[in-house]
Steps between C-alpha positions, in 0.01 A plus 500: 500500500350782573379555818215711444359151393459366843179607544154416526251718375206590643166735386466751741235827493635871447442611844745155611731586275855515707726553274641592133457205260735340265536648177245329242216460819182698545485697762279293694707220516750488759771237563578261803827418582504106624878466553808707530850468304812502746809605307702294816848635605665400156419413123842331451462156535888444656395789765185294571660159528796665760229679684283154500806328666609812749165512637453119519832468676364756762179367541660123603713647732336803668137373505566164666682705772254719598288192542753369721466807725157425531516195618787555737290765695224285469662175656749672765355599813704703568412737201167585674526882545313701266810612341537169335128458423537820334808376317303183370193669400759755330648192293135356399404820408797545233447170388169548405585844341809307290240240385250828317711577188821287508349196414340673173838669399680199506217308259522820279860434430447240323155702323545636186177673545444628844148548635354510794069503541285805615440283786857370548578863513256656733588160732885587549428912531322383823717228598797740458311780693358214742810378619739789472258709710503212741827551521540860600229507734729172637794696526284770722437187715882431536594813627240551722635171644865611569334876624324279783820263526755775540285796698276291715694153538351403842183529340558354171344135576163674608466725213627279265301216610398194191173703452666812417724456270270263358272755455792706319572285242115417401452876500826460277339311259188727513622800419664329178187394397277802548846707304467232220121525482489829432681533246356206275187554540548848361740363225200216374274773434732653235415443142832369309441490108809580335864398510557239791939475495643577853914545520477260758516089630183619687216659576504841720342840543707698388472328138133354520336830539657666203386288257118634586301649283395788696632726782655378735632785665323507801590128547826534460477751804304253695807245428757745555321547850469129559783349419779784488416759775387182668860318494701848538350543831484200629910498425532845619310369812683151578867659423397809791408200699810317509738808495335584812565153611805459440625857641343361855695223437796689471420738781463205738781271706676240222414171566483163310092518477516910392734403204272183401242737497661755310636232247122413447407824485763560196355215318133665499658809335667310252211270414247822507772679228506160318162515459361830501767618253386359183113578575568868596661453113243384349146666625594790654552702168297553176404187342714529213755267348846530591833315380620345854104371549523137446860467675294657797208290474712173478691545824139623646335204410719222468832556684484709813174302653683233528842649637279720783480145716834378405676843576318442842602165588885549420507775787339254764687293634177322672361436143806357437602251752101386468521414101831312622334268794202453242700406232727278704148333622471386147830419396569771284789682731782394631637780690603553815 
């Protein structure tokens, strides 16, 4: 079917006029697009029935674990420092980013006609932006923990009191929502009345905004300053950070607590790359369609989220030996 179809029209006066019309239209009629055509990862259906049961084998092992970690620093005392409360928030935080567009994907496998609404759309762009913002801004909070833990440690319990890193991780969360914001409210107010296929499983910038009937130039800018410039230096920023760390590190006497810091300092650089990698990919060059794109956006959306808490937990030890006593609590280990 043709997907110039899938669309409402609307009268509209010359001067509102915000876009070319369809061939066969008058001029003053303009068209409204009410839902968008994903193309998905795949069009053959044994590709889409593999990738159903790859993904679903993930999901029912990785996501129950990083609820597990969750509750572990929740219920063990002794997983009070805000290390761990970072950690946990960490988890929730990719959980809630895995449950945007995964959950679609996998119903679209079995779709012969994929669609997702104007509304649907516009509600995972901010979710995405929403939570993966979040996320950075999180990450900031994390290694601003292990500066205070590793160059001021006798003072580490008063500036890192419950309040503060409290206050980190709601300022977390609003800084993902005022990035998000932005950029949907400016992406509502453009007209869409043509074709509506994205050569995607979802719903992003990078794809939404081309399909406009105007110029978008300028926007893109905006969202090239938003999102890209945005994540580049806030990598840029956290990897300075924790070279720096870990050179003191280095610099000072060996010891059992220097090389469990260092250790945890190693696992913030890998998580950062994990995660930063894939979005430096995707927004900070021109919005333009490239063959590795959906690859990229599948381990940026559904895979690595979920691996950032579980790459975490297997290098602490702590983590560890807690899931163990909880799990042994309910009868579900047996180990020593």
């Amino acid at each position: 079917m043709n997907v110039w179809l899938i669309a409402r029209v609307n009268n509209c006066s010359n001067d509102n006029v915000p876009c070319g019309c369809v061939a066969g239209m008058e001029l003053e009629n303009s068209t409204e697009v009410t839902e968008f055509v994903l193309l998905g990862l795949s069009q053959t259906r044994e590709i889409q029935l593999f990738l159903f049961v790859l993904f679903l084998v993930f999901y029912s092992m990785i996501l129950p674990a990083n609820i597990l970690i969750i509750l572990t620093i929740r219920g063990d005392p002794h997983l009070g420092s805000p290390m761990y409360f970072f950690l946990a928030n960490l988890a929730f935080l990719d959980i809630c980013y895995c449950s945007v567009t995964p959950p679609k994907m996998l119903a679209d496998f079995f779709s012969h006609h994929k669609t997702i609404s104007y509304g649907g759309c516009m509600a995972q762009l901010f979710f995405i932006h929403f939570l993966g913002g979040a996320e950075v801004f999180l990450l900031i909070g994390m290694a601003f923990d292990r500066y205070v833990a590793i160059c001021h440690p006798l003072r580490y319990a008063s500036m890192m009191s419950r309040e503060v890193f409290c206050a980190l991780v709601g300022a977390a969360w609003a800084g993902g929502f005022m990035h998000s914001i932005l950029q949907v409210v400016l992406i509502i107010r453009l007209p869409f009345c043509g074709p509506n296929e994205l050569d995607n499983f979802f719903c992003d910038i990078t794809q939404v905004i081309k399909l406009a009937c105007t110029d978008v130039y300028m926007l893109e800018f905006f969202m090239f300053f938003n999102s890209g410039l945005a994540v580049l230096m806030c990598f840029f920023l956290l990897l300075i950070s924790y070279g720096a760390l870990l050179i003191r590190l280095r610099a000072g006497d060996p010891s059992k607590g220097t090389s469990k810091a260092a250790s945890t300092c190693v696992t913030h650089v890998i998580i950062v790359f994990i995660m930063f990698g894939p979005a430096i990919y995707i927004y900070c060059r021109p919005f333009r369609s490239f063959p590795l794109d959906k690859v990229v956006a599948v381990f940026h959306t559904v895979v690595f989220p979920l691996m950032n808490p579980m790459i975490y937990t297997l290098r602490n030890k702590e983590i560890i030996s807690a899931m163990k006593r909880l799990l042994s609590r309910h009868g579900l280990w047996r180990g020593k």
